[in-house]
Coordinates of C-alpha atoms in Angstrom, one line a residue:
Chain A
X1021 CA -27.4 -54.6 -181.3
X1022 CA -31.0 -53.2 -181.5
X1023 CA -31.7 -50.2 -180.0
X1024 CA -33.5 -50.1 -177.4
X1025 CA -36.8 -47.9 -178.0
X1026 CA -38.2 -45.7 -175.0
X1027 CA -41.3 -45.3 -176.9
X1028 CA -44.2 -47.5 -178.2
X1029 CA -44.5 -48.1 -181.5
X1030 CA -48.6 -47.9 -180.5
X1031 CA -47.4 -45.4 -177.9
X1032 CA -45.2 -43.0 -180.7
X1033 CA -48.6 -43.4 -182.8
X1034 CA -50.8 -41.6 -180.1
X1035 CA -48.3 -38.7 -179.2
X1036 CA -48.1 -38.3 -183.2
X1037 CA -51.8 -38.0 -183.8
X1038 CA -52.8 -34.6 -182.6
X1039 CA -50.3 -33.1 -185.2
X1040 CA -50.8 -35.5 -187.8
X1041 CA -54.2 -34.7 -187.6
X1042 CA -53.7 -31.2 -187.5
X1043 CA -51.4 -30.9 -190.2
X1044 CA -53.0 -33.3 -192.2
X1045 CA -56.1 -31.0 -192.3
X1046 CA -54.4 -27.9 -193.0
X1047 CA -51.5 -28.6 -194.9
X1048 CA -51.6 -32.2 -196.5
X1049 CA -55.7 -31.5 -197.4
X1050 CA -55.5 -28.3 -199.0
X1051 CA -52.2 -29.0 -201.3
X1052 CA -54.9 -32.0 -203.0
X1053 CA -57.6 -29.7 -202.4
X1054 CA -56.3 -26.4 -204.4
X1055 CA -55.5 -28.9 -207.2
X1056 CA -59.1 -30.4 -207.4
X1057 CA -60.8 -26.7 -207.4
X1058 CA -58.5 -25.2 -209.8
X1059 CA -60.4 -27.6 -212.2
X1060 CA -63.5 -26.0 -211.3
X1061 CA -65.5 -22.7 -211.8
X1062 CA -66.3 -22.6 -207.6
X1063 CA -66.9 -18.9 -206.7
X1064 CA -67.9 -17.5 -203.2
X1065 CA -71.4 -16.9 -204.5
X1066 CA -74.0 -17.7 -206.7
X1067 CA -74.7 -21.4 -207.9
X1068 CA -71.3 -22.3 -208.7
X1069 CA -70.8 -21.8 -204.8
X1070 CA -72.4 -24.7 -203.9
X1071 CA -72.5 -26.8 -207.2
X1072 CA -69.3 -26.3 -209.3
X1073 CA -69.4 -27.6 -212.4
X1074 CA -65.5 -29.5 -213.7
X1075 CA -64.3 -27.1 -216.6
X1076 CA -61.0 -29.3 -216.7
X1077 CA -58.0 -26.9 -217.8
X1078 CA -59.7 -23.6 -218.8
X1079 CA -58.7 -21.7 -215.4
X1080 CA -55.3 -22.8 -217.1
X1081 CA -56.1 -21.6 -220.4
X1082 CA -57.2 -18.1 -218.9
X1083 CA -54.0 -17.4 -217.0
X1084 CA -52.0 -18.6 -219.8
X1085 CA -54.3 -17.3 -222.4
X1086 CA -51.1 -15.5 -224.9
X1087 CA -53.1 -12.6 -226.2
X1088 CA -53.5 -11.3 -223.1
X1089 CA -51.5 -12.7 -220.7
X1090 CA -48.6 -9.6 -220.3
X1091 CA -51.3 -7.2 -219.8
X1092 CA -51.4 -5.2 -216.6
X1093 CA -53.3 -6.8 -214.4
X1094 CA -53.6 -10.1 -215.4
X1095 CA -51.3 -13.3 -214.7
X1096 CA -48.3 -13.0 -216.7
X1097 CA -47.7 -9.5 -215.7
X1098 CA -48.0 -10.5 -212.2
X1099 CA -45.2 -13.4 -212.9
X1100 CA -43.4 -11.7 -214.1
X1101 CA -43.2 -9.1 -211.6
X1102 CA -43.1 -11.4 -208.9
X1103 CA -39.9 -12.5 -210.3
X1104 CA -38.0 -8.9 -210.6
X1105 CA -39.3 -8.2 -206.9
X1106 CA -37.8 -11.5 -205.8
X1107 CA -34.3 -10.8 -208.1
X1108 CA -34.0 -7.5 -207.0
X1109 CA -35.5 -7.7 -203.3
X1110 CA -34.1 -11.1 -202.3
X1111 CA -31.2 -12.2 -204.3
X1112 CA -29.6 -8.9 -204.8
X1113 CA -31.3 -7.1 -201.8
X1114 CA -30.9 -9.2 -198.8
X1115 CA -28.8 -11.6 -199.6
X1116 CA -26.1 -8.7 -200.4
X1117 CA -27.3 -6.1 -197.7
X1118 CA -26.8 -9.6 -195.8
X1119 CA -23.1 -9.9 -196.8
X1120 CA -22.0 -7.0 -196.6
X1121 CA -24.0 -6.3 -193.0
X1122 CA -22.7 -9.4 -191.5
X1123 CA -18.7 -9.1 -192.2
X1124 CA -19.0 -5.2 -191.2
X1125 CA -20.0 -6.9 -188.1
X1126 CA -17.0 -8.8 -187.5
X1127 CA -14.3 -5.5 -187.6
X1128 CA -16.3 -2.9 -185.8
X1129 CA -16.2 -2.2 -182.3
X1130 CA -19.0 -3.9 -180.0
X1131 CA -21.2 -0.7 -179.6
X1132 CA -21.5 -0.2 -183.5
X1133 CA -22.2 -3.8 -183.8
X1134 CA -25.2 -3.7 -181.2
X1135 CA -26.3 -0.4 -183.1
X1136 CA -25.9 -2.3 -186.3
X1137 CA -27.9 -5.5 -185.6
X1138 CA -30.4 -3.9 -183.3
X1139 CA -31.8 -2.0 -186.1
X1140 CA -31.7 -4.3 -188.4
X1141 CA -33.1 -7.0 -186.3
X1142 CA -35.9 -4.1 -185.5
X1143 CA -36.8 -3.8 -188.8
X1144 CA -37.3 -8.1 -189.1
X1145 CA -39.0 -9.0 -185.6
X1146 CA -41.9 -6.2 -185.7
X1147 CA -45.1 -7.3 -186.7
X1148 CA -46.0 -6.5 -190.4
X1149 CA -49.2 -4.0 -190.3
X1150 CA -47.0 -1.6 -188.0
X1151 CA -44.0 -1.7 -190.1
X1152 CA -46.6 -1.1 -193.2
X1153 CA -47.4 2.5 -191.5
X1154 CA -44.0 3.0 -190.3
X1155 CA -43.7 3.2 -194.2
X1156 CA -46.4 4.6 -195.2
X1157 CA -45.2 7.8 -192.6
X1158 CA -42.0 7.1 -194.3
X1159 CA -42.9 7.8 -197.7
X1160 CA -45.7 10.4 -197.2
X1161 CA -45.4 13.2 -199.5
X1162 CA -45.7 16.4 -197.5
X1163 CA -44.3 15.2 -194.2
X1164 CA -42.4 12.0 -194.6
X1165 CA -39.1 11.3 -193.1
X1166 CA -37.5 10.3 -196.4
X1167 CA -39.1 13.9 -198.3
X1168 CA -37.7 15.8 -195.3
X1169 CA -34.1 14.6 -195.9
X1170 CA -34.6 15.3 -199.5
X1171 CA -35.7 18.7 -199.1
X1172 CA -32.7 19.7 -196.3
X1173 CA -30.6 17.9 -198.9
X1174 CA -32.0 20.6 -202.1
X1175 CA -33.4 17.2 -203.7
X1176 CA -36.9 17.2 -205.3
X1177 CA -38.9 14.9 -202.8
X1178 CA -41.3 12.3 -204.5
X1179 CA -44.6 11.1 -204.1
X1180 CA -42.8 7.8 -204.1
X1181 CA -45.6 5.7 -203.7
X1182 CA -47.3 6.6 -206.4
X1183 CA -44.4 7.7 -208.4
X1184 CA -41.9 4.5 -207.7
X1185 CA -44.4 1.9 -205.9
X1186 CA -42.0 -0.9 -207.6
X1187 CA -39.0 0.5 -206.6
X1188 CA -40.7 0.9 -203.0
X1189 CA -41.9 -2.6 -202.6
X1190 CA -38.3 -3.5 -203.6
X1191 CA -36.6 -1.2 -201.0
X1192 CA -39.0 -2.3 -198.4
X1193 CA -39.1 -5.8 -198.8
X1194 CA -35.0 -5.4 -198.4
X1195 CA -35.1 -4.0 -195.6
X1196 CA -37.9 -5.9 -194.1
X1197 CA -35.9 -8.6 -194.9
X1198 CA -32.1 -8.4 -194.6
X1199 CA -32.0 -9.4 -191.1
X1200 CA -32.7 -13.1 -192.2
X1201 CA -28.9 -13.3 -194.2
X1202 CA -27.3 -11.1 -191.7
X1203 CA -27.5 -13.4 -188.8
X1204 CA -27.2 -16.7 -191.2
X1205 CA -23.8 -15.3 -193.0
X1206 CA -22.7 -14.2 -189.1
X1207 CA -23.0 -17.2 -187.8
X1208 CA -21.3 -18.9 -190.5
X1209 CA -18.1 -16.2 -190.6
X1210 CA -18.3 -17.3 -187.1
X1211 CA -17.5 -20.8 -187.9
X1212 CA -13.9 -19.8 -190.0
X1213 CA -11.3 -21.0 -187.4
X1214 CA -9.9 -17.1 -186.9
X1215 CA -6.5 -18.7 -187.5
X1216 CA -7.3 -18.3 -190.9
X1217 CA -7.8 -14.6 -191.0
X1218 CA -4.5 -14.2 -188.5
X1219 CA -2.5 -15.8 -191.4
X1220 CA -4.0 -13.5 -193.6
X1221 CA -3.5 -10.3 -191.2
X1222 CA 0.4 -11.2 -191.4
X1223 CA 0.3 -11.8 -195.2
X1224 CA -1.3 -8.4 -195.0
X1225 CA -4.2 -8.5 -196.9
X1226 CA -7.1 -6.5 -197.4
X1227 CA -10.4 -7.1 -195.8
X1228 CA -11.7 -7.8 -199.2
X1229 CA -9.6 -10.4 -200.4
X1230 CA -10.2 -11.8 -196.9
X1231 CA -13.4 -12.2 -197.8
X1232 CA -12.7 -13.0 -201.7
X1233 CA -10.5 -15.5 -200.5
X1234 CA -10.8 -16.7 -197.1
X1235 CA -14.5 -16.6 -196.6
X1236 CA -16.9 -17.1 -199.3
X1237 CA -15.2 -19.9 -200.4
X1238 CA -15.6 -21.6 -196.7
X1239 CA -19.2 -20.7 -196.5
X1240 CA -20.3 -21.3 -200.3
X1241 CA -22.9 -23.8 -198.2
X1242 CA -24.8 -21.3 -195.9
X1243 CA -24.6 -18.9 -198.9
X1244 CA -26.9 -21.3 -200.9
X1245 CA -28.7 -22.3 -198.4
X1246 CA -29.8 -18.9 -197.7
X1247 CA -30.3 -18.2 -201.6
X1248 CA -33.1 -20.7 -201.6
X1249 CA -35.1 -19.5 -198.3
X1250 CA -34.9 -15.7 -199.2
X1251 CA -36.0 -16.6 -202.5
X1252 CA -38.8 -19.1 -201.1
X1253 CA -40.1 -16.8 -198.8
X1254 CA -40.5 -13.6 -201.1
X1255 CA -41.9 -15.5 -204.1
X1256 CA -44.6 -15.9 -201.2
X1257 CA -44.7 -12.9 -199.0
X1258 CA -48.0 -10.4 -198.8
X1259 CA -46.7 -7.6 -196.6
X1260 CA -46.4 -5.1 -199.5
X1261 CA -49.9 -5.3 -200.1
X1262 CA -50.2 -3.1 -196.7
X1263 CA -48.1 -0.5 -198.2
X1264 CA -49.6 -0.5 -201.8
X1265 CA -52.4 -2.5 -201.7
X1266 CA -51.2 -4.1 -205.1
X1267 CA -51.5 -0.9 -206.6
X1268 CA -51.4 1.8 -208.3
X1269 CA -53.0 0.2 -211.2
X1270 CA -51.6 -3.2 -210.5
X1271 CA -48.1 -2.0 -210.7
X1272 CA -47.4 -3.7 -207.6
X1273 CA -49.4 -6.9 -208.0
X1274 CA -47.1 -9.3 -206.8
X1275 CA -48.5 -12.7 -207.6
X1276 CA -49.6 -13.5 -203.6
X1277 CA -51.4 -10.1 -203.7
X1278 CA -52.9 -11.2 -207.2
X1279 CA -54.3 -14.5 -205.5
X1280 CA -56.1 -12.6 -203.1
X1281 CA -57.8 -10.1 -205.4
X1282 CA -59.0 -13.2 -207.9
X1283 CA -60.3 -15.2 -205.2
X1284 CA -61.3 -12.8 -202.1
X1285 CA -62.1 -9.8 -204.5
X1286 CA -63.6 -11.2 -207.7
X1287 CA -64.3 -14.3 -206.6
X1288 CA -63.3 -16.4 -208.8
X1289 CA -62.1 -19.2 -206.3
X1290 CA -61.2 -21.5 -209.5
X1291 CA -59.3 -19.2 -211.1
X1292 CA -57.5 -18.4 -208.0
X1293 CA -57.0 -22.0 -207.2
X1294 CA -55.0 -22.6 -210.1
X1295 CA -52.9 -19.6 -209.3
X1296 CA -52.2 -21.6 -206.1
X1297 CA -51.4 -24.4 -208.0
X1298 CA -47.9 -22.6 -210.1
X1299 CA -47.2 -21.1 -207.2
X1300 CA -47.1 -23.9 -205.3
X1301 CA -45.1 -26.0 -208.2
X1302 CA -42.5 -22.8 -208.1
X1303 CA -42.6 -23.2 -204.6
X1304 CA -41.9 -26.9 -205.0
X1305 CA -38.8 -26.3 -207.3
X1306 CA -37.1 -24.3 -204.8
X1307 CA -38.2 -26.2 -201.7
X1308 CA -36.4 -29.9 -203.6
X1309 CA -33.4 -28.0 -203.8
X1310 CA -33.4 -26.6 -200.4
X1311 CA -33.6 -30.0 -199.0
X1312 CA -31.3 -31.7 -201.3
X1313 CA -28.6 -29.7 -199.6
X1314 CA -30.1 -30.0 -196.1
X1315 CA -29.7 -33.7 -196.5
X1316 CA -26.7 -33.6 -198.3
X1317 CA -25.2 -31.6 -195.2
X1318 CA -26.4 -33.8 -192.4
X1319 CA -25.0 -37.1 -193.7
X1320 CA -21.9 -35.2 -194.1
X1321 CA -22.3 -34.5 -190.3
X1322 CA -22.9 -38.5 -189.6
Chain B
X538 CA 4.0 2.0 -187.3
X539 CA 2.7 3.2 -190.7
X540 CA 1.1 -0.1 -190.9
X541 CA -1.1 0.1 -187.6
X542 CA -2.3 3.4 -188.6
X543 CA -3.3 2.3 -191.5
X544 CA -5.6 -0.7 -189.8
X545 CA -6.3 2.3 -187.7
X546 CA -7.9 4.1 -190.6
X547 CA -9.7 1.5 -192.3
X548 CA -10.9 0.4 -189.0
X549 CA -12.3 3.8 -188.2
X550 CA -13.8 3.5 -191.9
X551 CA -15.7 0.3 -191.6
X552 CA -17.1 1.4 -188.3
X553 CA -18.6 4.9 -190.2
X554 CA -20.2 2.4 -192.7
X555 CA -21.7 0.0 -190.1
X556 CA -23.1 3.5 -188.0
X557 CA -24.2 4.6 -191.6
X558 CA -26.3 1.7 -192.4
X559 CA -27.4 1.1 -188.9
X560 CA -29.3 4.9 -189.1
X561 CA -30.5 4.1 -192.5
X562 CA -32.3 1.5 -191.0
X563 CA -33.2 3.0 -188.2
X564 CA -35.4 6.0 -190.0
X565 CA -38.2 4.6 -191.4
X566 CA -39.1 3.7 -187.5
X567 CA -37.9 6.9 -186.2
X568 CA -41.2 8.9 -186.4
X569 CA -42.6 5.3 -184.3
X570 CA -40.0 6.3 -182.0
X571 CA -41.6 9.8 -181.5
X572 CA -44.9 9.9 -182.6
X573 CA -47.2 8.1 -179.4
X574 CA -45.5 10.5 -176.9
X575 CA -46.9 13.6 -179.0
X576 CA -50.5 14.7 -178.6
X577 CA -50.7 16.2 -181.7
X578 CA -48.6 13.6 -184.0
X579 CA -49.0 13.8 -187.7
X580 CA -47.1 12.0 -190.4
X581 CA -43.7 14.0 -190.4
X582 CA -41.5 13.5 -188.1
X583 CA -41.3 16.2 -184.7
X584 CA -39.9 15.5 -181.3
X585 CA -43.2 15.9 -179.1
X586 CA -43.2 19.0 -176.8
X587 CA -43.9 18.4 -174.1
X588 CA -43.8 14.3 -174.2
X589 CA -46.9 13.2 -172.9
X590 CA -48.9 9.9 -172.5
X591 CA -52.1 11.7 -174.1
X592 CA -52.5 9.2 -176.7
X593 CA -52.1 6.0 -174.9
X594 CA -55.5 7.3 -172.7
X595 CA -57.0 7.7 -175.4
X596 CA -56.5 3.9 -177.3
X597 CA -57.3 2.6 -173.5
X598 CA -60.7 4.6 -173.9
X599 CA -61.1 3.1 -177.0
X600 CA -62.9 -0.1 -176.4
X601 CA -63.0 -1.3 -180.1
X602 CA -58.8 -1.2 -180.1
X603 CA -58.5 -3.0 -176.7
X604 CA -61.2 -5.6 -177.2
X605 CA -58.7 -6.1 -180.9
X606 CA -55.5 -6.0 -178.7
X607 CA -57.7 -9.2 -176.6
X608 CA -58.6 -10.7 -179.5
X609 CA -54.9 -11.1 -180.4
X610 CA -54.0 -12.1 -177.1
X611 CA -56.5 -15.6 -177.2
X612 CA -55.9 -16.2 -181.0
X613 CA -52.1 -16.5 -180.4
X614 CA -52.6 -17.9 -176.9
X615 CA -54.9 -20.5 -178.6
X616 CA -52.0 -21.5 -181.3
X617 CA -49.3 -21.4 -179.2
X618 CA -51.0 -24.2 -176.4
X619 CA -51.7 -26.5 -179.5
X620 CA -48.3 -26.3 -181.6
X621 CA -47.0 -26.4 -178.0
X622 CA -48.6 -29.4 -177.3
X623 CA -48.7 -31.3 -180.3
X624 CA -45.4 -30.4 -181.9
X625 CA -43.8 -31.7 -178.4
X626 CA -45.7 -35.0 -178.2
X627 CA -44.8 -35.4 -181.9
X628 CA -41.2 -34.5 -181.1
X629 CA -40.3 -36.8 -178.9
X630 CA -42.4 -39.7 -180.8
X631 CA -40.3 -39.0 -183.5
X632 CA -37.3 -39.0 -181.8
X633 CA -37.9 -41.5 -178.9
X634 CA -40.1 -44.5 -180.6
X635 CA -39.7 -47.1 -183.1
X636 CA -42.7 -45.7 -185.4
X637 CA -41.6 -46.8 -188.5
X638 CA -41.0 -44.2 -191.6
X639 CA -39.6 -41.5 -189.1
X640 CA -37.0 -40.5 -191.7
X641 CA -39.3 -39.8 -194.8
X642 CA -42.3 -38.4 -192.2
X643 CA -39.8 -35.3 -191.1
X644 CA -38.7 -35.3 -195.1
X645 CA -42.8 -35.0 -196.4
X646 CA -43.6 -32.6 -193.8
X647 CA -41.0 -29.7 -194.1
X648 CA -41.7 -30.5 -198.1
X649 CA -45.3 -29.7 -197.4
X650 CA -44.9 -27.0 -195.4
X651 CA -42.9 -25.0 -197.5
X652 CA -45.1 -26.0 -200.7
X653 CA -48.4 -25.1 -199.2
X654 CA -47.7 -21.4 -198.1
X655 CA -49.9 -18.5 -197.3
X656 CA -50.7 -17.3 -200.7
X657 CA -51.0 -21.0 -202.5
X658 CA -53.2 -22.1 -199.9
X659 CA -55.2 -19.3 -199.1
X660 CA -58.2 -20.8 -201.9
X661 CA -58.5 -24.0 -200.0
X662 CA -58.3 -22.8 -196.0
X663 CA -60.9 -20.3 -196.6
X664 CA -63.2 -23.5 -198.5
X665 CA -62.1 -26.3 -195.3
X666 CA -62.9 -23.4 -192.8
X667 CA -66.2 -22.8 -194.4
X668 CA -66.8 -26.5 -194.7
X669 CA -66.0 -26.9 -191.3
X670 CA -68.6 -23.9 -190.7
X671 CA -65.9 -21.9 -188.6
X672 CA -65.7 -19.3 -190.7
X673 CA -66.1 -16.0 -188.7
X674 CA -64.7 -17.8 -185.3
X675 CA -61.5 -17.7 -183.0
X676 CA -61.2 -21.3 -183.3
X677 CA -61.1 -21.1 -187.0
X678 CA -57.7 -18.6 -186.8
X679 CA -56.4 -20.8 -183.8
X680 CA -56.2 -24.1 -185.6
X681 CA -55.4 -23.0 -189.2
X682 CA -51.9 -21.1 -187.6
X683 CA -51.7 -24.4 -185.5
X684 CA -51.7 -26.5 -188.7
X685 CA -49.4 -24.2 -190.9
X686 CA -46.7 -24.0 -187.5
X687 CA -46.3 -27.1 -186.6
X688 CA -43.8 -28.4 -189.2
X689 CA -41.5 -26.2 -188.5
X690 CA -42.0 -26.0 -184.6
X691 CA -41.9 -30.3 -185.0
X692 CA -38.6 -30.2 -186.6
X693 CA -37.0 -27.4 -184.4
X694 CA -37.8 -29.9 -181.4
X695 CA -36.6 -32.7 -182.9
X696 CA -33.8 -31.6 -183.5
X697 CA -33.4 -30.3 -180.1
X698 CA -34.8 -33.5 -178.6
X699 CA -32.3 -35.3 -180.4
X700 CA -29.6 -33.6 -178.7
X701 CA -30.4 -35.2 -175.6
X702 CA -28.6 -38.1 -174.5
X703 CA -30.9 -41.1 -174.2
X704 CA -29.6 -42.2 -171.0
X705 CA -31.7 -40.1 -168.7
X706 CA -34.8 -41.7 -169.8
X707 CA -32.8 -45.0 -169.9
X708 CA -31.3 -45.2 -166.2
X709 CA -35.4 -43.5 -165.7
X710 CA -36.9 -47.2 -167.0
X711 CA -34.5 -48.9 -165.3
X712 CA -35.0 -47.8 -161.8
X713 CA -39.1 -48.6 -162.8
X714 CA -40.4 -46.1 -164.2
X715 CA -42.9 -46.4 -167.0
X716 CA -42.2 -44.4 -170.3
X717 CA -44.6 -42.1 -169.8
X718 CA -42.8 -40.9 -166.2
X719 CA -39.8 -41.1 -167.9
X720 CA -41.5 -38.8 -170.5
X721 CA -43.5 -36.7 -167.6
X722 CA -40.9 -36.7 -165.3
X723 CA -37.5 -37.1 -167.0
X724 CA -37.8 -35.8 -170.3
X725 CA -40.1 -33.3 -170.2
X726 CA -37.9 -31.1 -168.0
X727 CA -35.1 -31.3 -169.9
X728 CA -37.2 -30.5 -173.4
X729 CA -38.3 -27.3 -171.7
X730 CA -35.9 -24.9 -172.8
X731 CA -36.3 -26.1 -177.0
X732 CA -40.4 -25.5 -175.8
X733 CA -39.9 -22.2 -174.8
X734 CA -37.8 -21.4 -177.9
X735 CA -40.9 -22.5 -180.3
X736 CA -43.5 -21.1 -178.0
X737 CA -42.2 -18.2 -178.3
X738 CA -41.3 -18.5 -182.3
X739 CA -45.3 -19.5 -182.4
X740 CA -46.6 -16.7 -180.1
X741 CA -44.1 -14.0 -182.7
X742 CA -45.8 -15.6 -185.1
X743 CA -49.7 -15.6 -184.8
X744 CA -49.2 -11.8 -183.0
X745 CA -48.0 -10.4 -186.1
X746 CA -49.8 -11.7 -188.8
X747 CA -52.8 -10.0 -191.1
X748 CA -53.5 -12.4 -193.6
X749 CA -55.3 -15.5 -192.3
X750 CA -57.3 -13.3 -189.7
X751 CA -58.2 -11.2 -192.9
X752 CA -59.4 -13.8 -194.6
X753 CA -61.4 -15.7 -191.8
X754 CA -62.7 -13.2 -190.0
X755 CA -65.6 -10.9 -190.8
X756 CA -66.9 -9.6 -187.1
X757 CA -65.3 -6.4 -186.0
X758 CA -65.8 -8.0 -182.6
X759 CA -63.1 -11.3 -183.6
X760 CA -60.6 -8.5 -185.0
X761 CA -57.3 -9.2 -183.6
X762 CA -55.3 -6.0 -183.9
X763 CA -53.5 -6.8 -186.8
X764 CA -56.4 -5.8 -188.7
X765 CA -58.0 -3.6 -186.4
X766 CA -55.6 -1.2 -186.6
X767 CA -56.8 -0.7 -190.6
X768 CA -60.0 1.3 -188.8
X769 CA -58.1 3.6 -187.1
X770 CA -59.4 6.2 -189.5
X771 CA -62.0 9.4 -189.4
X772 CA -65.3 9.6 -190.9
X773 CA -63.4 11.6 -193.6
X774 CA -61.0 8.7 -194.3
X775 CA -57.9 10.4 -192.9
X776 CA -55.8 8.0 -190.2
X777 CA -56.5 9.4 -187.1
X778 CA -52.0 9.3 -186.4
X779 CA -52.1 9.6 -182.7
X780 CA -54.3 6.9 -181.8
X781 CA -52.5 4.5 -184.4
X782 CA -48.6 5.3 -183.0
X783 CA -49.7 4.6 -179.5
X784 CA -51.8 1.2 -180.9
X785 CA -48.6 0.4 -182.8
X786 CA -46.4 0.7 -179.8
X787 CA -48.6 -1.0 -177.6
X788 CA -49.2 -3.6 -180.3
X789 CA -45.5 -4.5 -180.7
X790 CA -44.7 -5.0 -176.8
X791 CA -45.1 -8.3 -176.3
X792 CA -43.0 -9.3 -179.6
X793 CA -40.2 -6.7 -178.4
X794 CA -40.4 -8.3 -174.7
X795 CA -40.4 -12.0 -176.0
X796 CA -37.4 -11.0 -178.1
X797 CA -35.3 -9.5 -175.7
X798 CA -36.4 -12.2 -173.3
X799 CA -34.5 -14.9 -175.7
X800 CA -32.1 -13.1 -176.2
X801 CA -31.2 -12.6 -172.5
X802 CA -31.9 -16.5 -172.0
X803 CA -30.8 -18.6 -174.8
X804 CA -29.2 -15.7 -177.3
X805 CA -30.6 -15.3 -180.4
X806 CA -30.0 -18.2 -182.8
X807 CA -30.9 -20.1 -185.4
X808 CA -33.7 -22.8 -184.4
X809 CA -34.1 -24.4 -187.9
X810 CA -35.6 -21.4 -189.1
X811 CA -37.1 -18.8 -186.2
X812 CA -39.5 -17.1 -188.8
X813 CA -40.9 -17.8 -191.9

């Protein structure tokens, strides 16, 4: 039997039109436009702003120039930095910490759980500029909370933003984003029938054994989903800019900040667009992986 | 007996670790809880003596600061109207109409929206807005946010509408309602909780964002709070901490209130991926 459709094709098209126009102009067209601009020497000012020349692969050749590739402030340096940033702050930091936080939440009293989740979620929901400023105060050399604690423990204080800028943005991003992994693993754990854990309790299993042998195998799908999503988000995140401006001397210039500098400080739109294309290609790999898994899950559910 | 005690000790240990982790997470924010109420706030942690609201009075008298909050409101509100309306109509059509290739549309949307991120798209977005002559307008910020947030909003709402039985509208139409009446009078009230979630999600996203207004706006008079907050420096170039702290709290309030509202009303769950 053919399903009776509530909305005719024409009405459906009308309903879709506003969204299609907005998404078309601000999502689909930018995708193709950035590819086009990356083959030109377009700038913000000067003759090439209005009348850019087609320069072929010149921007890409400049980005991948082996002579300067790994030099500080160049594309390769930024790419390597971004990969380290994603590995440490997303895969190790957010995912692992999120897992630990969710697992702890399962077996502590409701009040401790509420306290833990409130602070973790607060780090995640507050506006990024507020968080940026709070961390700026937190890390201040003379009066910052962190150095206050270091001094009271008899440890040497540090000028963290100058001495360890990369580790600052790694810890910052871990702190900022752990809530998502925690909440995802929370709901994953809650989908496991409690009888599994009760049986393990009767057999005298430790918490670690329950996590390793029961919980983790059952939430494998959630783990993969989480890893893909946080990798994609961390790869594109711009927030560390608010803390370090990409500096000192390019040491925290992850790709999003590099793109901003090339395009909007050096006004080289062509080159900035070429970086954008590389970022989109990397995003594409992760997005396809994610959609494949999401589709498989829906297929299983149906 | 022995086992019960071991379990008890273990639970106590778990609680201690959890409380410690919670405290570590709170540390960078503790300063922010005290400084707004301290008339002599500096970057150091200090319990205000006496507690005062003087910093807030300074903020309210600062017309630039108040204008920026108002600008945030205009941009977030505008974006939310576009996202809410367009996403509701589109999600309903994707769920209920016979438009061919609906599955493919959803798939392609999700793909594009995750590939075209803020950092990859800043150049073309700037060029599009510049070509449209909209640089340095509220409308530019509103439209760019609407376009960027729509795919996820449509996806969340489509899931929501798919879960609602079609029989509601079918029976209304059997009773003589037109498809439009079925949508406005029957479906819309049922979908409303989903729309509320999408609207809150979009509002929080726009309200907190820095990069897009930072790129698209030039005039001080149009800057939202997220960008304006960076101009609260004295002539010597040092931040005016008292003003910044109180302003940060005011600026965070809507987000906190909306979070509490969603948490109370629906329970804070996942709606697709509530934050990107």
